[in-house]
Short mmCIF file of C-alpha atoms in Angstrom, two decimals:
data_model
loop_
_atom_site.label_atom_id
_atom_site.label_comp_id
_atom_site.label_asym_id
_atom_site.label_seq_id
_atom_site.Cartn_x
_atom_site.Cartn_y
_atom_site.Cartn_z
CA MET A 1 -12.90 10.88 19.82
CA SER A 2 -9.60 9.01 20.87
CA LEU A 3 -8.08 6.50 17.68
CA GLN A 4 -9.81 3.29 17.85
CA ILE A 5 -8.13 0.47 15.71
CA TYR A 6 -9.38 -3.10 15.17
CA ASN A 7 -7.04 -5.52 16.16
CA THR A 8 -6.88 -8.71 14.16
CA GLU A 9 -5.72 -10.67 17.39
CA THR A 10 -8.41 -9.83 19.63
CA ARG A 11 -11.28 -9.41 16.50
CA GLN A 12 -12.62 -6.27 17.98
CA LYS A 13 -11.79 -2.53 17.81
CA GLU A 14 -9.38 -0.95 20.93
CA THR A 15 -8.37 2.35 22.04
CA PHE A 16 -4.80 3.03 20.44
CA LYS A 17 -2.35 3.45 23.07
CA PRO A 18 1.28 3.67 22.26
CA ILE A 19 3.63 1.60 24.31
CA HIS A 20 6.05 4.76 24.45
CA ASP A 21 4.30 8.22 24.93
CA ASN A 22 3.75 9.77 21.42
CA GLU A 23 5.99 7.37 19.84
CA VAL A 24 4.32 4.77 17.48
CA GLY A 25 6.28 1.86 15.82
CA ILE A 26 4.69 0.20 13.14
CA TYR A 27 6.04 -2.76 10.39
CA VAL A 28 4.34 -3.31 7.67
CA CYS A 29 5.37 -6.68 5.48
CA GLY A 30 6.57 -5.43 2.05
CA VAL A 31 6.97 -6.46 -1.44
CA THR A 32 9.30 -9.75 -2.79
CA VAL A 33 11.17 -7.91 -5.57
CA TYR A 34 11.05 -10.22 -8.61
CA ASP A 35 8.42 -8.62 -10.60
CA TYR A 36 6.48 -5.22 -11.06
CA CYS A 37 4.42 -3.98 -7.77
CA HIS A 38 0.57 -5.44 -8.91
CA ILE A 39 -2.69 -3.19 -7.69
CA GLY A 40 -2.82 -5.69 -4.47
CA HIS A 41 0.74 -4.63 -3.51
CA ALA A 42 -0.33 -0.68 -4.11
CA ARG A 43 -3.24 -1.39 -1.62
CA VAL A 44 -1.18 -2.02 1.23
CA MET A 45 1.46 0.57 0.46
CA VAL A 46 -1.63 3.38 0.09
CA VAL A 47 -3.47 1.77 3.21
CA PHE A 48 -0.37 2.07 5.59
CA ASP A 49 0.80 5.35 4.02
CA THR A 50 -2.47 6.51 5.06
CA VAL A 51 -2.33 5.01 8.82
CA VAL A 52 0.89 6.60 9.16
CA ARG A 53 -0.15 10.07 7.81
CA HIS A 54 -2.95 10.07 10.05
CA LEU A 55 -0.91 8.93 13.34
CA ARG A 56 1.35 11.93 12.42
CA ALA A 57 -1.36 14.43 11.82
CA LEU A 58 -2.64 13.14 15.41
CA GLY A 59 1.01 14.34 16.38
CA TYR A 60 2.49 10.79 17.03
CA ASN A 61 6.29 10.75 16.50
CA VAL A 62 6.20 7.54 14.13
CA THR A 63 8.92 5.25 12.88
CA TYR A 64 7.41 3.41 9.99
CA VAL A 65 9.37 0.54 8.78
CA ARG A 66 8.36 -1.49 5.82
CA ASN A 67 10.90 -4.61 4.65
CA ILE A 68 12.06 -5.77 1.36
CA THR A 69 12.47 -9.28 0.51
CA ASP A 70 15.19 -9.77 -1.51
CA ILE A 71 16.06 -13.73 -1.47
CA ASP A 72 13.29 -15.59 -1.87
CA ASP A 73 12.57 -18.71 -4.17
CA LYS A 74 10.87 -16.93 -6.68
CA ILE A 75 13.54 -14.20 -6.67
CA ILE A 76 16.45 -17.09 -7.53
CA LYS A 77 13.90 -18.70 -9.91
CA ARG A 78 13.26 -15.59 -11.99
CA ALA A 79 16.99 -14.46 -11.80
CA LEU A 80 18.34 -18.14 -13.46
CA GLU A 81 15.76 -17.70 -16.00
CA ASN A 82 16.59 -14.41 -17.33
CA GLY A 83 20.47 -15.36 -16.89
CA GLU A 84 21.23 -12.31 -14.42
CA SER A 85 22.34 -12.04 -11.22
CA ILE A 86 19.94 -11.92 -8.14
CA GLN A 87 21.51 -8.18 -7.60
CA SER A 88 20.56 -6.97 -10.69
CA LEU A 89 17.20 -8.43 -10.59
CA THR A 90 16.19 -7.15 -7.41
CA GLY A 91 17.82 -3.86 -7.62
CA ARG A 92 15.97 -3.21 -10.93
CA PHE A 93 12.63 -3.98 -9.60
CA ILE A 94 13.42 -2.16 -5.85
CA ASP A 95 13.76 0.98 -8.32
CA ALA A 96 10.56 0.21 -9.94
CA MET A 97 8.93 -0.20 -6.66
CA HIS A 98 9.94 2.91 -5.70
CA GLU A 99 8.98 4.60 -8.80
CA ASP A 100 5.59 3.10 -8.43
CA GLU A 101 4.96 4.50 -4.95
CA ALA A 102 6.37 7.83 -5.61
CA ALA A 103 3.77 8.22 -8.53
CA MET A 104 0.71 7.37 -6.15
CA ASN A 105 1.89 9.85 -3.61
CA VAL A 106 3.19 6.87 -1.19
CA LEU A 107 5.56 8.48 1.23
CA ARG A 108 8.64 6.30 1.69
CA PRO A 109 9.18 4.33 4.84
CA ASP A 110 11.36 5.74 7.39
CA ILE A 111 13.58 2.53 7.37
CA GLU A 112 13.42 -0.17 4.43
CA PRO A 113 15.25 -3.01 5.65
CA LEU A 114 16.58 -5.67 3.14
CA ALA A 115 16.75 -9.31 4.19
CA THR A 116 20.25 -9.87 2.77
CA GLU A 117 21.55 -7.18 5.07
CA HIS A 118 20.02 -8.93 8.23
CA MET A 119 21.99 -12.04 8.10
CA GLN A 120 23.25 -11.99 11.46
CA ASP A 121 20.54 -10.61 12.97
CA ILE A 122 18.38 -13.96 11.40
CA GLU A 123 21.39 -16.25 12.60
CA SER A 124 21.25 -14.88 16.27
CA MET A 125 17.36 -15.20 16.32
CA ILE A 126 17.79 -19.04 15.24
CA SER A 127 20.39 -19.58 17.52
CA THR A 128 18.43 -18.37 20.39
CA LEU A 129 15.69 -20.48 19.45
CA ILE A 130 17.83 -23.53 19.02
CA GLU A 131 19.08 -22.84 22.65
CA LYS A 132 15.77 -22.21 24.17
CA GLY A 133 14.32 -25.49 22.63
CA HIS A 134 12.10 -23.97 20.06
CA ALA A 135 14.05 -24.83 16.81
CA TYR A 136 15.95 -27.70 15.75
CA PRO A 137 18.72 -28.45 12.91
CA ALA A 138 17.94 -31.23 10.98
CA GLU A 139 20.19 -33.73 9.10
CA ASN A 140 20.10 -32.33 5.65
CA GLY A 141 21.21 -29.07 7.18
CA ASP A 142 17.98 -27.26 7.81
CA VAL A 143 16.88 -25.60 10.54
CA TYR A 144 12.83 -25.97 11.74
CA PHE A 145 10.98 -24.23 14.53
CA ASN A 146 9.16 -26.40 16.65
CA VAL A 147 5.55 -25.76 16.55
CA LYS A 148 4.12 -27.44 19.51
CA SER A 149 6.87 -26.19 21.55
CA ASP A 150 4.89 -22.80 21.41
CA GLU A 151 1.52 -23.26 23.51
CA ASP A 152 -0.18 -19.75 22.11
CA TYR A 153 0.67 -20.92 18.88
CA GLY A 154 -2.60 -20.03 16.49
CA ARG A 155 -3.74 -17.39 18.69
CA LEU A 156 -3.75 -14.55 15.54
CA SER A 157 -5.73 -16.67 13.13
CA GLY A 158 -7.41 -18.63 16.03
CA LYS A 159 -6.42 -21.94 14.52
CA ASN A 160 -5.88 -25.16 16.54
CA ILE A 161 -3.09 -27.18 16.41
CA ASP A 162 -4.85 -30.57 16.63
CA ASP A 163 -7.14 -29.29 13.73
CA LEU A 164 -4.16 -27.67 11.81
CA GLU A 165 -2.25 -31.26 12.28
CA SER A 166 -5.41 -33.41 11.21
CA GLY A 167 -5.95 -31.29 8.05
CA ALA A 168 -1.90 -31.27 7.20
CA ARG A 169 -1.22 -32.94 3.86
CA VAL A 170 1.09 -35.68 3.98
CA GLU A 171 4.85 -34.73 3.43
CA VAL A 172 7.64 -36.59 2.17
CA ASN A 173 9.86 -35.07 4.59
CA GLU A 174 11.51 -37.43 7.00
CA VAL A 175 14.01 -34.57 8.38
CA LYS A 176 11.10 -32.67 10.22
CA LYS A 177 9.94 -33.94 13.50
CA ASP A 178 6.51 -32.82 12.77
CA PRO A 179 4.58 -31.33 9.90
CA LEU A 180 3.31 -28.11 11.35
CA ASP A 181 7.30 -27.55 11.75
CA PHE A 182 8.19 -24.79 9.35
CA VAL A 183 12.03 -23.95 8.27
CA LEU A 184 13.84 -21.51 9.49
CA TRP A 185 17.08 -21.93 7.70
CA LYS A 186 17.05 -23.73 4.48
CA ALA A 187 20.38 -25.70 3.39
CA SER A 188 22.35 -24.53 0.22
CA LYS A 189 21.30 -26.25 -3.31
CA GLU A 190 22.97 -25.76 -6.37
CA ASN A 191 22.97 -22.54 -8.19
CA GLU A 192 21.64 -20.91 -4.95
CA PRO A 193 23.26 -17.98 -3.19
CA ALA A 194 23.90 -19.36 0.44
CA TRP A 195 25.23 -17.48 3.48
CA SER A 196 27.78 -19.07 6.10
CA SER A 197 25.99 -20.36 9.25
CA PRO A 198 26.65 -22.59 12.23
CA TRP A 199 24.47 -25.04 10.81
CA GLY A 200 26.33 -24.86 7.16
CA GLU A 201 26.14 -22.80 4.01
CA GLY A 202 22.14 -21.70 3.25
CA ARG A 203 19.72 -19.11 3.32
CA PRO A 204 16.64 -17.96 5.57
CA GLY A 205 13.25 -19.12 5.65
CA TRP A 206 10.79 -16.11 4.48
CA HIS A 207 9.43 -16.04 8.13
CA ILE A 208 12.40 -15.42 10.16
CA GLU A 209 13.32 -12.50 7.71
CA CYS A 210 10.63 -10.56 9.45
CA SER A 211 11.11 -11.37 13.05
CA ALA A 212 14.53 -10.73 12.92
CA MET A 213 14.19 -7.28 10.48
CA SER A 214 11.25 -6.02 12.92
CA THR A 215 12.28 -6.26 16.34
CA LYS A 216 15.95 -5.02 14.99
CA CYS A 217 14.52 -2.08 13.73
CA LEU A 218 11.72 -1.56 16.62
CA GLY A 219 12.57 -3.49 19.62
CA ASN A 220 11.07 -6.65 20.72
CA HIS A 221 7.92 -5.07 21.40
CA PHE A 222 6.25 -2.60 19.44
CA ASP A 223 2.61 -1.23 18.54
CA ILE A 224 1.56 -1.99 15.04
CA HIS A 225 2.07 -4.72 12.65
CA GLY A 226 0.36 -4.68 9.24
CA GLY A 227 0.17 -6.83 5.94
CA GLY A 228 -2.16 -8.02 3.43
CA MET A 229 -5.16 -10.46 4.83
CA ASP A 230 -3.40 -13.23 2.80
CA LEU A 231 -0.35 -13.08 5.34
CA SER A 232 -2.21 -13.59 8.46
CA PHE A 233 -1.72 -17.39 8.48
CA PRO A 234 1.10 -18.70 8.57
CA HIS A 235 3.27 -15.94 7.80
CA HIS A 236 2.16 -13.78 10.89
CA GLU A 237 1.50 -16.24 12.93
CA ASN A 238 4.79 -17.95 12.39
CA GLU A 239 6.06 -14.46 13.10
CA ILE A 240 4.58 -14.30 16.36
CA ALA A 241 5.95 -17.52 17.67
CA GLN A 242 9.32 -17.35 16.45
CA SER A 243 9.69 -13.77 18.00
CA GLU A 244 8.11 -14.42 21.31
CA CYS A 245 9.79 -17.55 21.56
CA ALA A 246 12.73 -16.14 21.19
CA THR A 247 12.77 -12.85 23.21
CA GLY A 248 10.45 -14.08 25.64
CA GLU A 249 8.39 -10.66 25.45
CA HIS A 250 5.28 -9.63 23.52
CA TYR A 251 5.65 -8.97 20.25
CA VAL A 252 2.89 -6.73 18.94
CA ASN A 253 0.33 -4.90 20.40
CA THR A 254 -2.06 -4.10 17.37
CA TRP A 255 -2.09 -6.42 14.34
CA MET A 256 -3.90 -4.55 11.14
CA HIS A 257 -4.47 -6.37 7.82
CA CYS A 258 -6.08 -5.34 4.40
CA GLY A 259 -8.71 -7.11 2.59
CA PHE A 260 -8.21 -8.43 -0.93
CA VAL A 261 -8.24 -7.15 -4.23
CA ARG A 262 -10.64 -8.56 -6.48
CA VAL A 263 -10.74 -7.99 -10.51
CA ASP A 264 -14.04 -8.31 -11.51
CA ASP A 265 -15.51 -10.25 -8.36
CA GLU A 266 -13.14 -12.68 -8.94
CA LYS A 267 -9.51 -13.31 -6.97
CA MET A 268 -6.65 -11.42 -8.77
CA SER A 269 -4.20 -13.77 -10.43
CA LYS A 270 -1.89 -14.65 -13.01
CA SER A 271 -3.20 -17.80 -13.96
CA LEU A 272 -6.71 -16.28 -14.51
CA GLY A 273 -5.03 -13.59 -16.70
CA ASN A 274 -6.81 -10.74 -14.45
CA PHE A 275 -3.47 -9.66 -13.10
CA PHE A 276 -2.52 -5.91 -13.51
CA THR A 277 0.63 -4.19 -12.83
CA ILE A 278 0.49 -0.38 -10.98
CA ARG A 279 2.21 0.76 -14.24
CA GLU A 280 -0.33 -0.98 -16.64
CA VAL A 281 -2.92 0.86 -14.42
CA LEU A 282 -1.16 4.22 -14.22
CA LYS A 283 -1.32 4.27 -18.13
CA LEU A 284 -5.05 4.83 -17.56
CA TYR A 285 -5.47 6.75 -14.77
CA HIS A 286 -4.06 9.29 -12.87
CA PRO A 287 -2.41 8.24 -9.86
CA GLU A 288 -4.56 10.48 -7.57
CA VAL A 289 -7.67 8.40 -8.96
CA ILE A 290 -5.98 4.81 -8.19
CA ARG A 291 -5.16 6.12 -4.77
CA TYR A 292 -8.88 7.27 -4.28
CA PHE A 293 -10.35 4.05 -5.54
CA LEU A 294 -8.01 2.37 -3.10
CA LEU A 295 -9.24 4.64 -0.25
CA ALA A 296 -13.06 4.59 -1.26
CA SER A 297 -13.60 1.23 0.56
CA HIS A 298 -12.54 0.52 4.20
CA TYR A 299 -8.95 -1.03 4.54
CA ARG A 300 -10.57 -4.25 5.98
CA SER A 301 -13.12 -4.75 3.10
CA PRO A 302 -12.15 -6.38 -0.18
CA VAL A 303 -12.13 -3.75 -2.92
CA ASN A 304 -13.32 -4.86 -6.55
CA TYR A 305 -10.68 -3.78 -9.35
CA SER A 306 -13.18 -2.67 -12.52
CA GLU A 307 -13.39 -0.29 -15.08
CA ASP A 308 -16.64 0.97 -13.86
CA ASN A 309 -15.40 1.27 -10.45
CA LEU A 310 -12.07 3.47 -11.67
CA GLU A 311 -14.30 5.76 -13.66
CA VAL A 312 -16.41 6.77 -10.65
CA ALA A 313 -13.33 7.28 -8.81
CA LYS A 314 -12.15 9.59 -11.43
CA SER A 315 -15.45 11.32 -11.69
CA SER A 316 -15.18 11.88 -7.79
CA VAL A 317 -11.52 12.93 -7.62
CA SER A 318 -12.42 15.35 -10.27
CA ARG A 319 -15.37 16.80 -8.30
CA LEU A 320 -13.58 17.55 -5.40
CA TYR A 321 -10.70 19.26 -7.60
CA SER A 322 -13.61 20.84 -9.46
CA ALA A 323 -13.93 22.97 -6.23
CA LEU A 324 -10.59 24.25 -6.37
CA GLU A 325 -10.01 24.91 -9.69
CA SER A 326 -10.92 28.69 -9.31
CA PHE A 327 -8.36 29.30 -6.92
CA THR A 328 -4.72 29.98 -7.46
CA PRO A 329 -2.25 28.04 -5.09
CA GLU A 330 -1.62 31.07 -3.00
CA GLN A 331 -5.41 31.53 -2.40
CA LEU A 332 -5.37 27.84 -0.73
CA THR A 333 -2.48 28.66 1.85
CA ALA A 334 -5.00 29.15 4.81
CA ALA A 335 -7.44 26.47 6.34
CA GLU A 336 -10.69 27.66 8.21
CA GLU A 337 -10.18 26.33 11.58
CA GLY A 338 -12.82 25.19 14.40
CA THR A 339 -15.07 24.14 12.02
CA ASN A 340 -17.45 20.70 12.11
CA TYR A 341 -15.82 19.55 8.72
CA GLU A 342 -12.56 19.14 10.33
CA VAL A 343 -14.19 17.38 13.64
CA GLU A 344 -16.14 15.12 11.79
CA PHE A 345 -13.39 14.12 9.12
CA ASN A 346 -10.94 13.23 11.90
CA ASP A 347 -13.64 11.24 13.89
CA ALA A 348 -13.91 9.05 10.77
CA MET A 349 -10.16 8.62 10.62
CA ASN A 350 -9.79 7.79 14.29
CA ASP A 351 -12.55 5.25 13.94
CA ASP A 352 -10.66 2.38 12.70
CA PHE A 353 -9.31 4.80 9.49
CA ASN A 354 -12.82 5.11 8.01
CA THR A 355 -11.30 6.36 4.55
CA PRO A 356 -14.75 6.16 3.20
CA GLN A 357 -16.56 8.10 5.32
CA ALA A 358 -13.68 10.74 5.49
CA MET A 359 -14.56 11.04 1.93
CA ALA A 360 -17.91 11.80 2.41
CA VAL A 361 -17.31 14.81 4.51
CA LEU A 362 -14.55 16.14 2.19
CA PHE A 363 -17.46 16.15 -0.72
CA GLU A 364 -19.81 18.00 1.60
CA LEU A 365 -16.89 20.67 2.25
CA ALA A 366 -16.69 20.64 -1.33
CA LYS A 367 -20.17 21.77 -1.75
CA GLU A 368 -19.72 24.48 0.70
CA VAL A 369 -17.05 25.77 -1.45
CA ASN A 370 -18.64 25.68 -4.48
CA LYS A 371 -21.19 27.72 -2.86
CA THR A 372 -19.22 29.96 -0.64
CA LYS A 373 -16.28 30.51 -2.97
CA SER A 374 -14.14 30.93 0.30
CA GLU A 375 -10.50 30.76 0.23
CA THR A 376 -10.15 29.61 3.69
CA LEU A 377 -12.62 26.71 3.68
CA GLY A 378 -11.03 25.90 -0.11
CA GLY A 379 -7.48 25.41 1.74
CA LEU A 380 -9.47 23.43 4.62
CA LEU A 381 -10.17 21.46 1.63
CA LYS A 382 -6.97 20.62 0.48
CA LYS A 383 -5.35 20.23 4.07
CA LEU A 384 -7.93 17.49 4.77
CA ALA A 385 -7.61 15.76 1.47
CA ASN A 386 -3.70 16.39 1.79
CA GLN A 387 -4.25 13.73 5.07
CA ILE A 388 -4.90 11.03 3.12
CA GLY A 389 -2.62 11.79 0.14
CA LEU A 390 -5.26 13.38 -2.23
CA LEU A 391 -5.78 16.93 -3.97
CA GLU A 392 -1.68 17.45 -3.74
CA GLN A 393 -2.30 19.20 -7.23
CA ASP A 394 -2.93 22.35 -8.71
CA ALA A 395 -6.70 21.65 -10.14
CA THR A 396 -5.24 23.06 -13.23
CA VAL A 397 -2.49 20.76 -13.52
CA PHE A 398 -4.67 18.01 -12.16
CA PHE A 399 -7.32 18.39 -15.30
CA LYS A 400 -4.61 18.83 -18.01
CA SER A 401 -2.25 15.17 -16.48
CA GLN A 402 -5.14 12.70 -16.87
CA PRO A 403 -4.13 9.65 -18.85
CA SER A 404 -5.70 10.06 -22.71
CA GLN A 405 -5.93 8.52 -25.96
CA SER A 406 -4.54 12.21 -26.99
CA ASP A 407 -1.23 12.40 -28.38
CA LEU A 408 -1.51 16.08 -28.80
CA THR A 409 1.06 18.21 -26.88
CA ASP A 410 0.05 21.29 -24.68
CA ASP A 411 1.25 23.67 -27.65
CA ALA A 412 -0.67 21.74 -30.44
CA ILE A 413 -3.86 22.29 -28.17
CA GLN A 414 -3.21 25.58 -27.53
CA SER A 415 -2.91 26.23 -31.26
CA LEU A 416 -5.83 24.60 -31.85
CA ILE A 417 -7.31 26.79 -29.37
CA ASP A 418 -6.09 30.00 -31.05
CA GLU A 419 -7.36 28.63 -34.23
CA ARG A 420 -11.02 28.05 -32.75
CA ALA A 421 -10.85 31.80 -31.39
CA GLU A 422 -9.78 33.12 -34.61
CA ALA A 423 -12.60 31.33 -36.48
CA ARG A 424 -15.14 32.62 -33.75
CA LYS A 425 -13.89 35.82 -34.14
CA ASN A 426 -14.50 35.29 -37.89
CA LYS A 427 -18.01 33.85 -37.47
CA ASP A 428 -16.92 31.04 -38.74
CA PHE A 429 -19.02 28.62 -36.38
CA ALA A 430 -18.83 25.70 -38.11
CA ARG A 431 -15.07 25.39 -38.20
CA SER A 432 -15.03 26.42 -34.37
CA ASP A 433 -17.27 23.41 -33.51
CA GLN A 434 -15.30 21.23 -35.63
CA ILE A 435 -12.15 22.02 -33.46
CA ARG A 436 -14.04 21.79 -30.22
CA ASP A 437 -15.54 18.16 -31.46
CA GLU A 438 -12.32 16.69 -32.87
CA LEU A 439 -10.48 17.72 -29.79
CA LEU A 440 -13.75 16.19 -27.25
CA ALA A 441 -13.06 12.89 -29.55
CA GLN A 442 -9.44 12.75 -28.14
CA GLY A 443 -10.32 13.54 -24.60
CA ILE A 444 -10.14 16.74 -24.41
CA GLU A 445 -12.53 19.11 -23.23
CA LEU A 446 -12.68 23.01 -24.09
CA LEU A 447 -14.16 25.58 -21.32
CA ASP A 448 -15.13 28.82 -22.40
CA SER A 449 -15.22 31.79 -20.10
CA PRO A 450 -15.23 35.52 -20.32
CA GLN A 451 -11.49 34.99 -19.44
CA GLY A 452 -10.39 32.87 -22.49
CA THR A 453 -10.76 29.58 -23.21
CA THR A 454 -9.08 26.65 -21.19
CA TRP A 455 -9.12 23.07 -21.49
CA ARG A 456 -9.01 19.84 -19.68
CA LYS A 457 -8.46 16.13 -20.22
CA VAL A 458 -11.44 13.96 -19.23
#
């Protein structure tokens, strides 16, 4: 089947047709870098990494752009609190973000624009909006977008301007012509970074950054725009308004949004104390377990972060790796061709990136690999799983790299295995069992076979 994608704007699945043959431009709203990335960021990273992988597997030449917001109210506040420069703060957390995504096997975007490096593009778009009557400078040095100048405002979220206006909070802001108008340029304040502009010293509003960077990198009209569901309004709604009013062209063909991450069925938030960074979770679970967990629910559905669900993910990934455990990496280089497994896997991914169904195909294939011990079917299992970023390691490496409560080194574990082998040779089965039980208590499982004893972390 051809690729079908659910378009948030039209609220239906549509057959994907790129603007230019075989070329796909995709822009995803990235992270505001003032702290470590959390599990909600991880979902957006993993989902769109998987989308890009599948598009490339279909043969498309993809240009993947994911921006970094490196100037923002939260960034300024955190830098002042820390007594450090904004560049130092954002640089540190950009490096941390790259470390986190690499750990989860998230491929780097082709282009990763920084807001602070696109001030000229931002200024140019704001100037165009003013010239066309869609924006106005205020007396205080701010510049605002005139929402009512855009007849189509609200089409992404389905919100009506009259309803928005009647529900708007009364703001003490005499410089805005209308409560719905939003800021494009903020006049500088004390202790804040500022850039020169025709409207005075200041910095851009958040929404205009993405419009300027996306059109700069991909053109005025491109294929796919994505992000978390929380961004659909007002951020993405405002992006559409700014971009189309500035360029006069249709902005994006397909809008994709990820569902929320919940924690034990509650919304994740720092105030509730249920907020988890990626690196905190990586101390407890293997990166592929986290990736599997994030893909086990359809990307448009909410995903519930809980210890139980992560343990299920750990068991599931272990089952897939177990099917490959008896093969060497060299035996898995060739993949069986022309099977129904590959057809069903790709059909699932072509159905709006249905990763839960694609994973179900992987488990059926794993059963067949266990049954037949076929190297080419094992190669196919690895190949298909790799298309969604799973089964990237050798099985033996995976099982030995699980986070555990044990602080034993590999050499120390092997020493105990050797001692146990000697005890068994001497028929000291009490000591043999004691070593096995002591290791198991530390999360180290011993596996005996005619070829000897191996171990894995559980």
